[in-house]
Amino acid sequence: MDLWQLLLTLALAGSNDAFSGSEDSSGKPKFTKCRSPELETFSCHWTDGVHHGLKHPGSVQLFYIRRSTQEWTQEWKECPDYVSAGENSCYFNSSYTSIWIPYCIKLTSNGGTVDQKCFSVEEIVQPDPPIGLNWTLLNISLTGIHADIQVRWEPPPNADVQKGWIVLEYELQYKEVNETQWKMMDPVLSTSVPVYSLRLDKEYEVRVRSRQRNSEKYGEFSEVLYVTLPQTSLFACEEDFQLPWFLIIIFGLFGLMVMLFVFVFSKQQRIKMLILPPVPVPKIKGIDPDLLKEGKLEEVNTILAIHDNYKPEFYNDDSWVEFIELDIDDPDEKAEGSDTDRLLSNDHQKSLNILGAKDDDSGRTSCYEPDILETDFNASDVCDGTSEVAQPQRLKGEADLVCLDQKNQNNSLYPDASPATQQPSVVLAEESKPRPCLVVGTESTHQAAHTQLSNPSSLANIDFYAQVSDITPAGSVVLSPGQKNKAGISQCDVHPELVSLCQANFIMDNAYFCEADAKKCIAVVPHVEIESHVEPSFNQEDIYITAESLTTTAGRSGTAERAPDAELPVPDYTSIHIVQCPQGLILNATALPLPDKEFLSSCGYVSTDQLNKLMP
Amino acid sequence: MITFDNLSGIDHLTVAGALSVASLPICPGGAVNCQVSLRDLFDRAVILSHYIHNLSSEMFNEFDKRYAQGRGFITKAINSCHTSSLSTPEDKEQAQQIHHEDLLNLVLRVLRSWNDPLYHLVAEVRGMQEAPDAILSRAIEIEEQNKRLLEGMEKIVGQVHPGIRENEVYSVWSGLPSLQMADEDSRLFAFYNLLHCLRRDSHKIDNYLKLLKCRIIYDSNC
């Protein structure tokens, strides 16, 4: 209970204090403002913190002290005038006022100081409001809507501006009667100022206030001046002239559309070209785009070949003759003029050289590998090396050389194939004097047969024309598969024994066989058959014979066999005919019957075109 | 009419003051017998004094806001200024009674008395920790303008009261040690005092010159 009583008392006391505090912030008299209106007098006001009627009034006193000539008068003097400035105020007239002198005032209540303040008079200057506001009409706008006025006033009477003792600046504010926000103008030093652009149909209020220059505090506002502008009923103008934007836009669009249509559909091509220039399309001189569309690549090639710096991608039959290079160390070989000559020459040495291909694995992909050959001869991988090509040769071992009646002395052909020539084409030898070579023919046929027998599947892939993709240095021609070897199939059946015999040797379809093997196979074949196949042997079927085989049949000069240039796709096929020994080329036995003439030079390569010409 | 807008920034002040001063005609090339009219001299002087008072007010307000809050300087800062020894008129009656030549001389004395304090004020404010640029820039400007005003006043005196040259009297300022005190509170109070006195004296000079201008040029009818 005691605790509750204590709390209650404290609460009451607190509320009392709060109550009294809210009235006058702690219940004590306090200075509110000291102000000098003209820099000559000043007055101070305070709040009477005492409840009216509750206490004795007048117990509050103001005392002041000021410093004069560096010495504080130690006495506090009492306020000289409590009345002039109103209640709870003290007025200091000019005799008590010194400018630029520090003052301190204090408020006492019942002897106790309740408030104290120090200041200088120049710091508390707040002028009185200006008086005598009036306005005059300056002009009216041409539209009769706006007008300018000039507002004048007088400075506050107690400010001695004439002598320059105080300099005032003024701020004017105006607004429409029914508005709430005053518009302020910049302070001016003069006592008149123009106000522009007031609307004639509105009423305005104007007021002015002043402050000492360099001070921050403004004095009170003057009385409000009401500006009633003359109503002009003469002009019934619109509110505002507005451009007929809508009409302008409509007409503009219409005009643009008209112009657009005129240009677009105009017959005048010139204008059309100017407005809408045609888009350039890609075009090559001399080439009809239709050619490309129809796929006539030959014509395109021809045309393109005309252009400078054009390297015919496709096999150009005519270029075979020129482009075969022998990659042989033998200087004699190189000394020869053209590859064709080499191919067709009766230089046995060379042929031997060619045929005696080294059995070194130069790393080039074998074009003679059956798996490779069966696949498309692509540029990079295939026919890079004759090593694999050589492998079957190796398998045959020295039997190849035996065929040549020589050992593998010169395997120069093989490894030198690839870099020498970049042309996949095998230039078949021009017409030379093919000596009949029965063996050749036999070989060819049988080889064809064996080829067919051994690799029926591969044969199936061989078309009428086989594309020679490369020529090994050994003289073998690497062909790309893809054509059926029709003629050879029939032969397969005849000689199964040969198949078994030859199969091991004939690993590839368009392979080149060692003539020894060929001979083995061929020997079994009856002559008749051989002969019967002789003709087809000259057909341009795909029987590709190795260089060795070629050399056995004919002393070929170095065929420009080289590793097939895998880079160049060879769409066209060359058929190699073993025309004659020793310089004949073994050509496809399954080829179409060729005229039995010496259309091939010695073991040279005949281009497909040539073969075609030769054929009936 | 030359108006000073609400001068808030030092740049504004500089521009306004410079422009307003520059707009007045000047003796070309400093000719010996250049006789700028007294009216122009007074106009320029009043502009300068007004400008200086603005700067010093702002500088004082800046200092008060930054350093003096809560330190109770105001009640203590009723120290005397070093120029109090100069018997300057303290109200309008006294100012009207004093002869304008004497008043001019008084103005000169006050201006001279502030040469030294302003110089040291700039030096000490620079050396202050985190020297506030608002205060420093204004101090520098006031120092320079004070010199110009002094020259102008001497010209005016030469025109108004030619021939009589009084000894250069001025009040000596001895407040430098207090500005360099180690105790920060004391030092700041010394600064506060100095700036307070500067504001007061600049207002006094401004007032005197306006009074003199109205009296001399416009014959008490501004």
mmCIF file of N, CA and C in Angstrom, chain A residues 39-40 67-70 72 94-95 97-104 118-120 122-123 160-167 169 187-190 211-216 218, chain B residues 1-4 6 46 50 53-54 57 61 74-75 78-82 84-85 89-93 95-96 196 199-200 203-204 206-208 210-211 214-215 220-222:
data_model
loop_
_atom_site.group_PDB
_atom_site.id
_atom_site.type_symbol
_atom_site.label_atom_id
_atom_site.label_comp_id
_atom_site.label_asym_id
_atom_site.label_seq_id
_atom_site.Cartn_x
_atom_site.Cartn_y
_atom_site.Cartn_z
ATOM 1 N N LEU A 39 17.383 50.430 -35.778
ATOM 2 C CA LEU A 39 18.787 50.557 -35.367
ATOM 3 C C LEU A 39 18.965 51.790 -34.459
ATOM 4 N N GLU A 40 17.904 52.106 -33.829
ATOM 5 C CA GLU A 40 18.020 53.249 -32.917
ATOM 6 C C GLU A 40 17.421 52.917 -31.559
ATOM 7 N N ARG A 67 28.291 47.052 -21.836
ATOM 8 C CA ARG A 67 29.705 47.359 -21.717
ATOM 9 C C ARG A 67 29.968 48.669 -22.424
ATOM 10 N N SER A 68 30.624 49.489 -21.759
ATOM 11 C CA SER A 68 30.956 50.754 -22.404
ATOM 12 C C SER A 68 32.436 51.011 -22.228
ATOM 13 N N THR A 69 33.038 51.332 -23.299
ATOM 14 C CA THR A 69 34.471 51.648 -23.339
ATOM 15 C C THR A 69 35.281 50.614 -22.581
ATOM 16 N N GLN A 70 35.055 49.410 -22.980
ATOM 17 C CA GLN A 70 35.886 48.313 -22.499
ATOM 18 C C GLN A 70 35.688 47.967 -21.037
ATOM 19 N N TRP A 72 32.800 46.851 -18.251
ATOM 20 C CA TRP A 72 31.429 46.532 -17.897
ATOM 21 C C TRP A 72 31.044 47.374 -16.668
ATOM 22 N N SER A 94 16.280 55.557 -27.612
ATOM 23 C CA SER A 94 17.563 55.818 -28.259
ATOM 24 C C SER A 94 18.650 56.209 -27.259
ATOM 25 N N SER A 95 18.263 56.787 -26.174
ATOM 26 C CA SER A 95 19.299 57.180 -25.227
ATOM 27 C C SER A 95 19.879 55.975 -24.513
ATOM 28 N N THR A 97 20.147 53.173 -26.062
ATOM 29 C CA THR A 97 20.575 52.214 -27.091
ATOM 30 C C THR A 97 21.916 52.614 -27.626
ATOM 31 N N SER A 98 22.776 51.699 -27.629
ATOM 32 C CA SER A 98 24.060 51.908 -28.267
ATOM 33 C C SER A 98 24.287 50.744 -29.226
ATOM 34 N N ILE A 99 24.697 51.184 -30.373
ATOM 35 C CA ILE A 99 24.923 50.147 -31.396
ATOM 36 C C ILE A 99 26.342 49.642 -31.242
ATOM 37 N N TRP A 100 26.537 48.510 -31.655
ATOM 38 C CA TRP A 100 27.826 47.829 -31.644
ATOM 39 C C TRP A 100 28.389 47.685 -30.239
ATOM 40 N N ILE A 101 27.449 47.717 -29.300
ATOM 41 C CA ILE A 101 27.845 47.553 -27.904
ATOM 42 C C ILE A 101 27.139 46.313 -27.384
ATOM 43 N N PRO A 102 27.807 45.462 -26.754
ATOM 44 C CA PRO A 102 27.157 44.257 -26.217
ATOM 45 C C PRO A 102 26.251 44.595 -25.045
ATOM 46 N N TYR A 103 25.097 43.988 -25.085
ATOM 47 C CA TYR A 103 24.141 44.099 -23.994
ATOM 48 C C TYR A 103 23.911 42.718 -23.402
ATOM 49 N N CYS A 104 23.635 42.734 -22.123
ATOM 50 C CA CYS A 104 23.131 41.514 -21.500
ATOM 51 C C CYS A 104 21.907 41.901 -20.688
ATOM 52 N N CYS A 118 22.338 37.733 -24.028
ATOM 53 C CA CYS A 118 23.303 38.748 -24.441
ATOM 54 C C CYS A 118 23.222 38.939 -25.938
ATOM 55 N N PHE A 119 23.403 40.184 -26.384
ATOM 56 C CA PHE A 119 23.307 40.461 -27.821
ATOM 57 C C PHE A 119 23.884 41.831 -28.084
ATOM 58 N N SER A 120 23.958 42.131 -29.375
ATOM 59 C CA SER A 120 24.261 43.485 -29.816
ATOM 60 C C SER A 120 23.089 43.981 -30.631
ATOM 61 N N GLU A 122 22.816 45.706 -33.330
ATOM 62 C CA GLU A 122 22.796 45.553 -34.799
ATOM 63 C C GLU A 122 22.428 44.136 -35.209
ATOM 64 N N GLU A 123 22.450 43.227 -34.268
ATOM 65 C CA GLU A 123 22.104 41.853 -34.616
ATOM 66 C C GLU A 123 20.616 41.581 -34.553
ATOM 67 N N ASP A 160 15.320 55.389 -40.834
ATOM 68 C CA ASP A 160 15.933 56.589 -41.396
ATOM 69 C C ASP A 160 16.768 56.196 -42.608
ATOM 70 N N VAL A 161 16.075 55.965 -43.654
ATOM 71 C CA VAL A 161 16.805 55.586 -44.862
ATOM 72 C C VAL A 161 17.318 56.814 -45.579
ATOM 73 N N GLN A 162 16.720 57.917 -45.330
ATOM 74 C CA GLN A 162 17.171 59.101 -46.048
ATOM 75 C C GLN A 162 18.575 59.499 -45.671
ATOM 76 N N LYS A 163 18.863 59.374 -44.447
ATOM 77 C CA LYS A 163 20.215 59.709 -44.033
ATOM 78 C C LYS A 163 21.158 58.534 -44.213
ATOM 79 N N GLY A 164 20.588 57.458 -44.615
ATOM 80 C CA GLY A 164 21.462 56.338 -44.867
ATOM 81 C C GLY A 164 21.878 55.592 -43.635
ATOM 82 N N TRP A 165 21.169 55.855 -42.566
ATOM 83 C CA TRP A 165 21.561 55.182 -41.345
ATOM 84 C C TRP A 165 21.244 53.700 -41.415
ATOM 85 N N ILE A 166 20.166 53.430 -42.096
ATOM 86 C CA ILE A 166 19.808 52.018 -42.280
ATOM 87 C C ILE A 166 19.417 51.846 -43.732
ATOM 88 N N VAL A 167 19.809 50.786 -44.291
ATOM 89 C CA VAL A 167 19.497 50.481 -45.680
ATOM 90 C C VAL A 167 18.611 49.248 -45.687
ATOM 91 N N GLU A 169 16.037 46.434 -47.704
ATOM 92 C CA GLU A 169 15.625 45.805 -48.960
ATOM 93 C C GLU A 169 14.264 45.169 -48.731
ATOM 94 N N PRO A 187 14.396 40.038 -53.725
ATOM 95 C CA PRO A 187 14.492 41.283 -52.952
ATOM 96 C C PRO A 187 14.996 42.431 -53.799
ATOM 97 N N VAL A 188 14.438 43.564 -53.569
ATOM 98 C CA VAL A 188 14.846 44.770 -54.290
ATOM 99 C C VAL A 188 15.170 45.861 -53.281
ATOM 100 N N LEU A 189 15.991 46.762 -53.721
ATOM 101 C CA LEU A 189 16.371 47.864 -52.848
ATOM 102 C C LEU A 189 15.462 49.081 -53.024
ATOM 103 N N SER A 190 14.830 49.087 -54.160
ATOM 104 C CA SER A 190 13.978 50.253 -54.413
ATOM 105 C C SER A 190 12.609 50.036 -53.799
ATOM 106 N N ARG A 211 13.670 44.146 -44.773
ATOM 107 C CA ARG A 211 14.693 43.735 -43.818
ATOM 108 C C ARG A 211 15.915 44.585 -44.055
ATOM 109 N N GLN A 212 16.723 44.615 -43.068
ATOM 110 C CA GLN A 212 17.966 45.337 -43.231
ATOM 111 C C GLN A 212 18.870 44.544 -44.160
ATOM 112 N N ARG A 213 19.497 45.290 -44.993
ATOM 113 C CA ARG A 213 20.422 44.612 -45.895
ATOM 114 C C ARG A 213 21.476 43.892 -45.095
ATOM 115 N N ASN A 214 21.876 42.787 -45.541
ATOM 116 C CA ASN A 214 22.842 41.916 -44.874
ATOM 117 C C ASN A 214 22.262 41.164 -43.709
ATOM 118 N N SER A 215 21.061 41.440 -43.396
ATOM 119 C CA SER A 215 20.470 40.657 -42.316
ATOM 120 C C SER A 215 19.697 39.494 -42.905
ATOM 121 N N GLU A 216 19.293 38.638 -42.058
ATOM 122 C CA GLU A 216 18.538 37.492 -42.512
ATOM 123 C C GLU A 216 17.072 37.591 -42.176
ATOM 124 N N TYR A 218 13.447 39.046 -41.776
ATOM 125 C CA TYR A 218 12.528 40.020 -42.337
ATOM 126 C C TYR A 218 11.627 40.560 -41.240
ATOM 127 N N MET B 1 21.041 50.378 -60.218
ATOM 128 C CA MET B 1 21.074 50.071 -58.783
ATOM 129 C C MET B 1 21.817 48.765 -58.580
ATOM 130 N N ILE B 2 22.711 48.798 -57.711
ATOM 131 C CA ILE B 2 23.501 47.597 -57.496
ATOM 132 C C ILE B 2 22.815 46.775 -56.415
ATOM 133 N N THR B 3 22.550 45.597 -56.789
ATOM 134 C CA THR B 3 21.882 44.735 -55.822
ATOM 135 C C THR B 3 22.792 43.569 -55.471
ATOM 136 N N PHE B 4 22.751 43.231 -54.246
ATOM 137 C CA PHE B 4 23.426 42.014 -53.826
ATOM 138 C C PHE B 4 22.346 40.974 -53.553
ATOM 139 N N ASN B 6 20.986 37.262 -52.409
ATOM 140 C CA ASN B 6 21.293 36.483 -51.204
ATOM 141 C C ASN B 6 22.625 35.783 -51.384
ATOM 142 N N VAL B 46 31.218 51.757 -50.721
ATOM 143 C CA VAL B 46 30.052 51.154 -50.061
ATOM 144 C C VAL B 46 29.865 49.722 -50.512
ATOM 145 N N HIS B 50 29.977 46.680 -47.920
ATOM 146 C CA HIS B 50 28.828 45.769 -47.844
ATOM 147 C C HIS B 50 29.272 44.340 -48.088
ATOM 148 N N HIS B 53 31.155 42.965 -45.115
ATOM 149 C CA HIS B 53 30.269 42.613 -44.008
ATOM 150 C C HIS B 53 29.523 41.320 -44.304
ATOM 151 N N ASN B 54 29.087 41.125 -45.514
ATOM 152 C CA ASN B 54 28.442 39.865 -45.869
ATOM 153 C C ASN B 54 29.356 38.688 -45.626
ATOM 154 N N SER B 57 29.845 38.008 -41.940
ATOM 155 C CA SER B 57 28.648 37.404 -41.341
ATOM 156 C C SER B 57 28.586 35.928 -41.650
ATOM 157 N N ASN B 61 28.849 32.800 -39.047
ATOM 158 C CA ASN B 61 27.809 31.787 -38.961
ATOM 159 C C ASN B 61 28.377 30.397 -39.198
ATOM 160 N N ILE B 74 28.537 32.061 -26.487
ATOM 161 C CA ILE B 74 27.816 33.330 -26.635
ATOM 162 C C ILE B 74 27.825 34.113 -25.327
ATOM 163 N N THR B 75 27.569 33.403 -24.293
ATOM 164 C CA THR B 75 27.521 34.144 -23.031
ATOM 165 C C THR B 75 28.878 34.677 -22.630
ATOM 166 N N ILE B 78 31.392 38.317 -24.875
ATOM 167 C CA ILE B 78 31.181 39.755 -24.821
ATOM 168 C C ILE B 78 32.498 40.400 -24.418
ATOM 169 N N ASN B 79 33.516 39.774 -24.937
ATOM 170 C CA ASN B 79 34.807 40.415 -24.704
ATOM 171 C C ASN B 79 34.941 41.650 -25.547
ATOM 172 N N SER B 80 35.895 42.377 -25.213
ATOM 173 C CA SER B 80 36.100 43.595 -25.973
ATOM 174 C C SER B 80 36.857 43.255 -27.240
ATOM 175 N N CYS B 81 36.583 44.042 -28.192
ATOM 176 C CA CYS B 81 37.375 43.954 -29.415
ATOM 177 C C CYS B 81 38.511 44.951 -29.310
ATOM 178 N N HIS B 82 39.529 44.636 -30.036
ATOM 179 C CA HIS B 82 40.719 45.487 -29.942
ATOM 180 C C HIS B 82 40.476 46.874 -30.512
ATOM 181 N N SER B 84 37.872 48.596 -29.805
ATOM 182 C CA SER B 84 37.000 49.363 -28.906
ATOM 183 C C SER B 84 37.670 50.621 -28.377
ATOM 184 N N SER B 85 38.967 50.593 -28.378
ATOM 185 C CA SER B 85 39.666 51.784 -27.882
ATOM 186 C C SER B 85 39.449 52.972 -28.802
ATOM 187 N N PRO B 89 31.487 56.607 -32.953
ATOM 188 C CA PRO B 89 30.113 56.930 -32.540
ATOM 189 C C PRO B 89 29.313 55.653 -32.353
ATOM 190 N N GLU B 90 28.492 55.650 -31.370
ATOM 191 C CA GLU B 90 27.786 54.430 -31.032
ATOM 192 C C GLU B 90 26.316 54.483 -31.356
ATOM 193 N N ASP B 91 25.818 55.604 -31.794
ATOM 194 C CA ASP B 91 24.454 55.623 -32.279
ATOM 195 C C ASP B 91 24.319 56.693 -33.336
ATOM 196 N N LYS B 92 23.117 56.832 -33.783
ATOM 197 C CA LYS B 92 22.921 57.722 -34.928
ATOM 198 C C LYS B 92 23.198 59.176 -34.548
ATOM 199 N N GLU B 93 22.802 59.568 -33.413
ATOM 200 C CA GLU B 93 23.014 60.977 -33.030
ATOM 201 C C GLU B 93 24.496 61.306 -32.975
ATOM 202 N N ALA B 95 26.785 59.780 -34.537
ATOM 203 C CA ALA B 95 27.346 59.704 -35.888
ATOM 204 C C ALA B 95 26.980 60.949 -36.675
ATOM 205 N N GLN B 96 25.786 61.475 -36.430
ATOM 206 C CA GLN B 96 25.415 62.681 -37.157
ATOM 207 C C GLN B 96 26.166 63.899 -36.656
ATOM 208 N N HIS B 196 33.600 37.341 -34.231
ATOM 209 C CA HIS B 196 32.512 38.174 -33.748
ATOM 210 C C HIS B 196 32.854 39.646 -33.871
ATOM 211 N N ARG B 199 32.802 40.760 -37.521
ATOM 212 C CA ARG B 199 31.460 41.004 -38.030
ATOM 213 C C ARG B 199 30.948 42.345 -37.523
ATOM 214 N N ARG B 200 31.185 42.633 -36.312
ATOM 215 C CA ARG B 200 30.704 43.883 -35.744
ATOM 216 C C ARG B 200 31.367 45.085 -36.385
ATOM 217 N N HIS B 203 30.257 45.740 -39.915
ATOM 218 C CA HIS B 203 28.959 46.392 -39.956
ATOM 219 C C HIS B 203 29.079 47.878 -39.625
ATOM 220 N N LYS B 204 29.909 48.180 -38.693
ATOM 221 C CA LYS B 204 30.113 49.566 -38.310
ATOM 222 C C LYS B 204 30.659 50.379 -39.458
ATOM 223 N N ASP B 206 30.496 49.656 -42.607
ATOM 224 C CA ASP B 206 29.488 49.728 -43.649
ATOM 225 C C ASP B 206 28.480 50.820 -43.346
ATOM 226 N N ASN B 207 28.072 50.868 -42.121
ATOM 227 C CA ASN B 207 27.110 51.892 -41.736
ATOM 228 C C ASN B 207 27.677 53.295 -41.864
ATOM 229 N N TYR B 208 28.870 53.469 -41.404
ATOM 230 C CA TYR B 208 29.488 54.789 -41.487
ATOM 231 C C TYR B 208 29.612 55.240 -42.926
ATOM 232 N N LYS B 210 27.862 54.336 -45.512
ATOM 233 C CA LYS B 210 26.561 54.664 -46.096
ATOM 234 C C LYS B 210 26.076 56.019 -45.585
ATOM 235 N N LEU B 211 26.319 56.223 -44.363
ATOM 236 C CA LEU B 211 25.944 57.521 -43.786
ATOM 237 C C LEU B 211 26.702 58.649 -44.454
ATOM 238 N N CYS B 214 25.498 59.222 -48.052
ATOM 239 C CA CYS B 214 24.270 59.997 -48.127
ATOM 240 C C CYS B 214 24.509 61.463 -47.744
ATOM 241 N N ARG B 215 25.344 61.609 -46.807
ATOM 242 C CA ARG B 215 25.559 62.967 -46.354
ATOM 243 C C ARG B 215 26.362 63.762 -47.369
ATOM 244 N N SER B 220 22.275 64.152 -47.603
ATOM 245 C CA SER B 220 21.362 63.567 -46.635
ATOM 246 C C SER B 220 19.997 63.290 -47.238
ATOM 247 N N ASN B 221 19.974 62.953 -48.445
ATOM 248 C CA ASN B 221 18.692 62.663 -49.078
ATOM 249 C C ASN B 221 18.851 61.457 -50.021
ATOM 250 N N CYS B 222 19.141 60.346 -49.404
ATOM 251 C CA CYS B 222 19.353 59.143 -50.237
ATOM 252 C C CYS B 222 18.038 58.674 -50.847
#
